[in-house]
CSV table of C-alpha atoms in Angstrom, one decimal:
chain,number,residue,atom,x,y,z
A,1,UNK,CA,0.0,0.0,0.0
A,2,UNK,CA,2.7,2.4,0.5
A,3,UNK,CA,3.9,2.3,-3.1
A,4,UNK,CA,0.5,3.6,-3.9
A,5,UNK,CA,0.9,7.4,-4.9
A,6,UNK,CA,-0.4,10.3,-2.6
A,7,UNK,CA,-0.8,7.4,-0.3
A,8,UNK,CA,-0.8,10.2,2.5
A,9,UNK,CA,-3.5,12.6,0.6
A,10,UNK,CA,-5.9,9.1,0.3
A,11,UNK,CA,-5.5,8.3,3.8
A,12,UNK,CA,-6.4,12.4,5.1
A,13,UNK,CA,-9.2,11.2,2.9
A,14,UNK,CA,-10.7,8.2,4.4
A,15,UNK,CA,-10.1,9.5,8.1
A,16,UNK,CA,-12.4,13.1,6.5
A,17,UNK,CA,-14.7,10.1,5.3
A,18,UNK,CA,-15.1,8.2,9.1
A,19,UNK,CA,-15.5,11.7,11.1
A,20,UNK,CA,-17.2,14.1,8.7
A,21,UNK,CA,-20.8,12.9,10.3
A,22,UNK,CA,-19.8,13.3,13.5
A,23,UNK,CA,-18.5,16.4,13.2
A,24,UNK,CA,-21.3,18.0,10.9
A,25,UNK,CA,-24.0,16.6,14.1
A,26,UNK,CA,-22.1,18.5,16.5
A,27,UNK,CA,-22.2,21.6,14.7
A,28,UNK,CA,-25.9,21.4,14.3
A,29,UNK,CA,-26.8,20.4,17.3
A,30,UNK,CA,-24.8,23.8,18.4
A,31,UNK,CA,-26.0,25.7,16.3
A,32,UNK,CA,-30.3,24.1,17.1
A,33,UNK,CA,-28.9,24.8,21.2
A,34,UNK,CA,-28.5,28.6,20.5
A,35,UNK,CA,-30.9,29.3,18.0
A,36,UNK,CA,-33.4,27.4,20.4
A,37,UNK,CA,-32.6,29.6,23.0
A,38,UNK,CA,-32.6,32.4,21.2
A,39,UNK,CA,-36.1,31.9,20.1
A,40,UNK,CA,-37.2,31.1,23.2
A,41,UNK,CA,-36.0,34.3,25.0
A,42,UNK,CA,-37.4,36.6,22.0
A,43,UNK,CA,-41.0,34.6,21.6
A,44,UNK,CA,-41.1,34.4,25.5
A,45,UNK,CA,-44.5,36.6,25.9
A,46,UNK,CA,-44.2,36.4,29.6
A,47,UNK,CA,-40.9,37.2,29.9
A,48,UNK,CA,-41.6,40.4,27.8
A,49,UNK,CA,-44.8,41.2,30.5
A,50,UNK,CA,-42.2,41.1,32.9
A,51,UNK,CA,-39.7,43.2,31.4
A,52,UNK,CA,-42.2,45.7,30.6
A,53,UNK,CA,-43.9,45.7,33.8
A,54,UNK,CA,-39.9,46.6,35.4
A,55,UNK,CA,-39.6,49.0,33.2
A,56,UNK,CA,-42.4,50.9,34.5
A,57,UNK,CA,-41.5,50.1,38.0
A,58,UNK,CA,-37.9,51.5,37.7
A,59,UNK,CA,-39.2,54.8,35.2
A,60,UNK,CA,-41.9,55.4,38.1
A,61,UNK,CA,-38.7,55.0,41.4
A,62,UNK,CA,-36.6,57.5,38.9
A,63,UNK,CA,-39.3,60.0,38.1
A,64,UNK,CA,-38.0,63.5,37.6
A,65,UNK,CA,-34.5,61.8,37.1
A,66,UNK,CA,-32.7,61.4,33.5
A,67,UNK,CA,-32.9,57.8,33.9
A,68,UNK,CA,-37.0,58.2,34.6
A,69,UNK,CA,-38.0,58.2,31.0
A,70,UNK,CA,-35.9,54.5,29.9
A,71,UNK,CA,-37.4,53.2,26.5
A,72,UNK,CA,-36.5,49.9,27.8
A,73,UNK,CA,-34.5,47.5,30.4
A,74,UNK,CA,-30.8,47.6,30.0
A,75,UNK,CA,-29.5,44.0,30.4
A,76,UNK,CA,-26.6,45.5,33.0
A,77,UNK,CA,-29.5,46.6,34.9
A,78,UNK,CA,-31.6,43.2,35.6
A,79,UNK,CA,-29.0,42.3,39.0
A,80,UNK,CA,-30.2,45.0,40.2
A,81,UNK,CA,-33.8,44.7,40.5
A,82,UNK,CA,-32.4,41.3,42.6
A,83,UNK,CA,-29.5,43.1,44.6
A,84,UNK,CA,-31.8,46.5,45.4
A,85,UNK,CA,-33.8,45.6,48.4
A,86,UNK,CA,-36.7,47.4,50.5
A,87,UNK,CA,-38.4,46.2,53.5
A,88,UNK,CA,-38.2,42.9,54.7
A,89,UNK,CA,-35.5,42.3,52.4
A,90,UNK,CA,-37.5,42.5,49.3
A,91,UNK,CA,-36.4,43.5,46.1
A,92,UNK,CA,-37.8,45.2,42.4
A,93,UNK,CA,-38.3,41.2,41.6
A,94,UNK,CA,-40.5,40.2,44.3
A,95,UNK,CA,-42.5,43.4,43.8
A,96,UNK,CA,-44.0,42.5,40.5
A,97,UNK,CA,-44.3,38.8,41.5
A,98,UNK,CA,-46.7,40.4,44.4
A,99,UNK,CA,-48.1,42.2,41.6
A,100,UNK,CA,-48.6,40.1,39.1
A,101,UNK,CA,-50.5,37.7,41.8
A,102,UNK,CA,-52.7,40.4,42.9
A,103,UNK,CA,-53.8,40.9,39.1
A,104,UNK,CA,-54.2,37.2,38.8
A,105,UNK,CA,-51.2,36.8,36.2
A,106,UNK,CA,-49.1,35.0,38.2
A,107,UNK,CA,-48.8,32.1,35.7
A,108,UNK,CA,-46.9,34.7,33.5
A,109,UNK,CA,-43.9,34.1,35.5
A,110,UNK,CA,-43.8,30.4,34.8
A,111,UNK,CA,-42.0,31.4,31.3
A,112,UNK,CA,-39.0,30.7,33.4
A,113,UNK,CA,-39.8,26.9,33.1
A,114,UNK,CA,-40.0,27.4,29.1
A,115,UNK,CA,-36.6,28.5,29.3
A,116,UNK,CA,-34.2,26.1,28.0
A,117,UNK,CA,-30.6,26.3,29.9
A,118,UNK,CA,-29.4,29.7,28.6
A,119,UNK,CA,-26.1,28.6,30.3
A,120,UNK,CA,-25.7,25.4,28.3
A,121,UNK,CA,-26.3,27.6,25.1
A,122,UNK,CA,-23.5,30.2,25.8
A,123,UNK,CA,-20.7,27.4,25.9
A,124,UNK,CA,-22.0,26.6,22.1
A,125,UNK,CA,-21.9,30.5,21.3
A,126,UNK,CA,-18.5,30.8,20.0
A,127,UNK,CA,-17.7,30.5,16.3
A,128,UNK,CA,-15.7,27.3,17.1
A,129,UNK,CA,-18.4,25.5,17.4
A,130,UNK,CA,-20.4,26.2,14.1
A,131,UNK,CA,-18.7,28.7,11.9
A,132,UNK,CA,-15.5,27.4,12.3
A,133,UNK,CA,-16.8,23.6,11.7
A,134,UNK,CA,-18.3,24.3,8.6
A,135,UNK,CA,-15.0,25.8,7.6
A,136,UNK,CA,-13.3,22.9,8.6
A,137,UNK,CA,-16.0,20.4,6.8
A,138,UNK,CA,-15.8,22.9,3.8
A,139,UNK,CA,-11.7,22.5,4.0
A,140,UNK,CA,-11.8,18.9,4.1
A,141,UNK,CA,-14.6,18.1,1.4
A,142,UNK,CA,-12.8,19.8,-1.0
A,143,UNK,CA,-9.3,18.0,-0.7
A,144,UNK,CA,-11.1,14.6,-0.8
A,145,UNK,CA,-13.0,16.1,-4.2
A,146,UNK,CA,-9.4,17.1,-5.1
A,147,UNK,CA,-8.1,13.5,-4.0
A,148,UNK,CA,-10.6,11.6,-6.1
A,149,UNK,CA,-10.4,13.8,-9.3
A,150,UNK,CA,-6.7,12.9,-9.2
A,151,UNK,CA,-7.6,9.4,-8.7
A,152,UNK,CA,-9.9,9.2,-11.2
A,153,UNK,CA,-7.6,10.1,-13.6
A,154,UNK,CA,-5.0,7.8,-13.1
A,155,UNK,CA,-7.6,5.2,-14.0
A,156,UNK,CA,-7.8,4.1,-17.3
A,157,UNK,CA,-11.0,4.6,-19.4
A,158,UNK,CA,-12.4,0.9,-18.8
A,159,UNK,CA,-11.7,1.3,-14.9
A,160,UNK,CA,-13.4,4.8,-15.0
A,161,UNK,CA,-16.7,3.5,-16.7
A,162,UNK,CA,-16.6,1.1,-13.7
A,163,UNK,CA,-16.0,3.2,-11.1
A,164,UNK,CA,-19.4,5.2,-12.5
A,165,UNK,CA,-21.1,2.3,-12.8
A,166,UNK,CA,-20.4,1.5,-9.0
A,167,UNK,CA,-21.4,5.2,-7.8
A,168,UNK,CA,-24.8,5.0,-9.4
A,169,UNK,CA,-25.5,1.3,-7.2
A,170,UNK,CA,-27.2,2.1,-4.1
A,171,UNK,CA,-25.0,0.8,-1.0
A,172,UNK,CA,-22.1,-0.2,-0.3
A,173,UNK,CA,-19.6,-0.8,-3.4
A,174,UNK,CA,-19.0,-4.5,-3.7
A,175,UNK,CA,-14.8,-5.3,-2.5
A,176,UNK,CA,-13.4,-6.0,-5.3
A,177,UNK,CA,-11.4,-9.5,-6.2
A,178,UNK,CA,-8.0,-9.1,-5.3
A,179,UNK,CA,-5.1,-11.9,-6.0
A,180,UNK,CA,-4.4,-14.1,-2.7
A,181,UNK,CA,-1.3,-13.1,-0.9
A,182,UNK,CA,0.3,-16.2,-1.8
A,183,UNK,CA,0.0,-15.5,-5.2
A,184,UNK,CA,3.4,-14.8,-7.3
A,185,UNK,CA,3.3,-10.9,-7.4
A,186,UNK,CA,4.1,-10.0,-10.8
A,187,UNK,CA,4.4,-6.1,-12.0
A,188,UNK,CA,1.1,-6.9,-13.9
A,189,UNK,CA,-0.4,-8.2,-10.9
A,190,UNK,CA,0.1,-5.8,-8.9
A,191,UNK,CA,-0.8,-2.5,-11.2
A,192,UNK,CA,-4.3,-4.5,-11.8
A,193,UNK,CA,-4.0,-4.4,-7.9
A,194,UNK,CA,-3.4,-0.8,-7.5
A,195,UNK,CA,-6.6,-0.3,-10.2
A,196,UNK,CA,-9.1,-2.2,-8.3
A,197,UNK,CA,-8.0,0.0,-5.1
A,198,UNK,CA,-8.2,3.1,-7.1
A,199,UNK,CA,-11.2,2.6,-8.6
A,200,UNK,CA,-12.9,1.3,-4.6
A,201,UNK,CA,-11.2,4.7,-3.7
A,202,UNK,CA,-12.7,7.0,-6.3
A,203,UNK,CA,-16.2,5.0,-5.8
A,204,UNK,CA,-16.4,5.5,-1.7
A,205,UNK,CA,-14.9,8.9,-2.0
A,206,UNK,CA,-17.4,10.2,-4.5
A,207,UNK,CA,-20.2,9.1,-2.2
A,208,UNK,CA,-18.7,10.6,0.8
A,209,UNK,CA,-18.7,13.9,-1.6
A,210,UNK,CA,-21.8,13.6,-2.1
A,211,UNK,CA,-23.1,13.2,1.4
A,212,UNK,CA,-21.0,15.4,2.8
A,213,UNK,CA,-21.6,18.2,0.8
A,214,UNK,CA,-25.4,17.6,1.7
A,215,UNK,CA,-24.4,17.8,5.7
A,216,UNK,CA,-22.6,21.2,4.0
A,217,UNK,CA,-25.2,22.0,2.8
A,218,UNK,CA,-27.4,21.7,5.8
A,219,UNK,CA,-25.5,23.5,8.5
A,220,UNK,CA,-24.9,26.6,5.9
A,221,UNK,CA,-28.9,26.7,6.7
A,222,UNK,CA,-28.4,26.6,10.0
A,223,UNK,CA,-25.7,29.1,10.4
A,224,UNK,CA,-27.8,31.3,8.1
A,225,UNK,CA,-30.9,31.0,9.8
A,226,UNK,CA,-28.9,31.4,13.2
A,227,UNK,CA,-27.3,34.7,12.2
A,228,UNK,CA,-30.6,36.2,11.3
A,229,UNK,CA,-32.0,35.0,14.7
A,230,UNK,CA,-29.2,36.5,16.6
A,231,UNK,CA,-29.4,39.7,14.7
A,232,UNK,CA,-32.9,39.7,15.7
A,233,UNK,CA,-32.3,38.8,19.5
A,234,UNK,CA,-29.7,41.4,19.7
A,235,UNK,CA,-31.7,44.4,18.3
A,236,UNK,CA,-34.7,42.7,20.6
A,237,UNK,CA,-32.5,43.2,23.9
A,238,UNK,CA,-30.3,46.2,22.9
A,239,UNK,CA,-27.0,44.1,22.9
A,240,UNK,CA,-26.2,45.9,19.3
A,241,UNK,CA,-22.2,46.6,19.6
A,242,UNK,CA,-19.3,44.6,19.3
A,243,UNK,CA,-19.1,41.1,17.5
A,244,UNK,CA,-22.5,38.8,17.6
A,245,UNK,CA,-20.8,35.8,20.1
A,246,UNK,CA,-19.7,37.9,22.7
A,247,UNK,CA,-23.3,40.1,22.1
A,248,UNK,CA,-25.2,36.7,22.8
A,249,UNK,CA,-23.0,35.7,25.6
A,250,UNK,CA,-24.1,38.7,27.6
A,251,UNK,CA,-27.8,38.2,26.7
A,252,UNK,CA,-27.4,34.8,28.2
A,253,UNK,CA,-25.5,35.5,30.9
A,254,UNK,CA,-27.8,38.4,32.0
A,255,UNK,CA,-31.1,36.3,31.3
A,256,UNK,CA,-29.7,33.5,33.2
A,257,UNK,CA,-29.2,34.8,36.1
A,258,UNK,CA,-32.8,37.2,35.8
A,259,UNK,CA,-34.3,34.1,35.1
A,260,UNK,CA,-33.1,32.3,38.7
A,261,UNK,CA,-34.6,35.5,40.4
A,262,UNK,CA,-37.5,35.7,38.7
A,263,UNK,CA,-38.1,31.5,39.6
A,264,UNK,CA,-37.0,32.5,43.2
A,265,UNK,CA,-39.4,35.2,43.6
A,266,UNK,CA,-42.4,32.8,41.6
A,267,UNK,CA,-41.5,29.6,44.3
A,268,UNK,CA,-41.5,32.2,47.3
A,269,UNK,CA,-44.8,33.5,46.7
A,270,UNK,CA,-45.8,30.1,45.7
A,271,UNK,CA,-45.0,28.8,49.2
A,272,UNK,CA,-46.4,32.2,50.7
A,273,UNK,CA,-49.9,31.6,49.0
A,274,UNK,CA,-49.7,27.9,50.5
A,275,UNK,CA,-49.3,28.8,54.0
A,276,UNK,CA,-52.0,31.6,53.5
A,277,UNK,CA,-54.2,28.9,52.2
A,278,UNK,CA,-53.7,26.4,55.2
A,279,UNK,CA,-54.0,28.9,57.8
A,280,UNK,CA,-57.2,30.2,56.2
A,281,UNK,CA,-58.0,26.4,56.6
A,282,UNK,CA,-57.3,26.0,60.0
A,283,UNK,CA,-59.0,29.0,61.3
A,284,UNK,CA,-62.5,27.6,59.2
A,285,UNK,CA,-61.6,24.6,61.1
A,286,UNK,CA,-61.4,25.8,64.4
A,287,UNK,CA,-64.3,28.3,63.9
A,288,UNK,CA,-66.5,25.7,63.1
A,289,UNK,CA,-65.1,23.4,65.6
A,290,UNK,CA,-66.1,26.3,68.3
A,291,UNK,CA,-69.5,27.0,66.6
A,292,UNK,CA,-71.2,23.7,65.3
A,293,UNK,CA,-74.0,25.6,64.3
A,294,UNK,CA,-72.4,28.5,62.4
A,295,UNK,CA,-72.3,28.0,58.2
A,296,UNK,CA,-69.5,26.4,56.5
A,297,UNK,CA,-67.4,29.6,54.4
């Protein structure tokens, strides 16, 4: 095998051939994590109620101010509706959960639970992980297309009908008949050697074009449809300068941890509402225990 020519070139081929799959699933599945979370933070209706209602809150607590008149919520200002704290410890955060309870729209803050993990989708924000693998599967298609042309000209014109003839089967090519080992190994023997594994080469590398220029094909979808999300996300939260992953990284990284606040606040008055209901419980019990006769509430 290593008298073969561009033995090196063939085997940079098959090893592009076993891993392109692999490595065009991971790119998509990055790309699906942060376009799904993406989506999810700028579809999130309750999320937006919430963001609104803040905005309201903190225009109406800077009145008279030059901050008192915000067109919207600044991400860099979201830990501080958690760190800024009233009476009793609460903060901006609880307020509106109280708020939203007392309007009967509590179940707007259970967006939190549509949220996927906004901090799993940062770590598949950088470039590496799509841009730069479709680069890499872009790089490494077009050296085994260059392998195989090459190939399939070293064949003669018999061998290159067959190789055709293989590519248009569906399956795997058949392995072709090769003389035993024990065989006397004549120069004839061994060029009609060399042409059988030329012309397996040029048949298994022209399908692996083929499907791997479909998986190409497929994430430059992806990445497009991606970039037009993000663009979308980052005009949607005001995150507008400096490059799009380290933009989207901060709109993760602020919604994350608004998100954990805005489920602390939701479970707190969820337990608060409990213990209001059982002790409203437990007085109708007793009252009724002390009065027999009085009517059930």
């Amino acid at each position: 095998a290593l008298r073969w020519p561009r033995f090196a070139a063939r085997v940079e081929a098959a090893c592009f051939r076993a891993e392109f799959d692999e490595q065009a699933w991971d790119a998509c599945r990055a790309a699906d994590k942060v376009a799904a979370a993406v989506a999810a933070l700028v579809g999130s209706e309750g999320l937006g109620r919430v963001l609104r209602y803040l905005l309201k809150a903190g225009n109406a607590l800077n009145s008279g101010l030059a901050s008192g008149d915000a067109a919207g919520v600044a991400l860099g200002s979201l830990g501080a509706f958690a760190t800024a704290r009233g009476k009793g410890g609460a903060n901006l955060v609880d307020y509106v959960a109280e708020i939203f309870a007392e309007r009967g729209q509590a179940a707007d803050l259970d967006f939190v639970d549509a949220l996927p993990s906004l901090a799993e989708a940062a770590r598949y924000v950088d470039d590496d992980h799509t841009r730069g693998a479709l680069r890499k599967l872009r790089s490494g298609l077009a050296q085994v297309q260059a392998e195989a042309k090459a190939a399939e000209a070293s064949l003669s014109s018999a061998d290159r009908k067959r190789a055709a003839a293989l590519r248009k089967k569906s399956g795997e090519a058949p392995a072709p008949e090769v003389a035993s080992p024990a065989a006397p190994a004549t120069a004839k023997g061994r060029a009609a050697l060399d042409a059988q594994a030329t012309v397996r080469f040029v048949v298994e590398a022209g399908r692996c074009v083929d499907e791997a220029a479909k998986a190409v094909a497929g994430l430059e979808a992806k990445i497009a449809a991606l970039d037009a999300a993000t663009k979308k996300c980052r005009a949607y939260f005001g995150a507008t300068g400096g490059p799009a992953a380290a933009a989207l990284k901060l709109v993760f990284g602020a919604l994350d941890g608004f998100a954990s606040e805005v489920r602390r606040s939701r479970d707190k008055l969820r337990r608060k509402l409990a213990a209001k209901e059982r002790n409203a419980k437990r007085a109708a019990a007793a009252a009724a225990k002390a009065d027999p006769a009085a009517p059930a509430p």
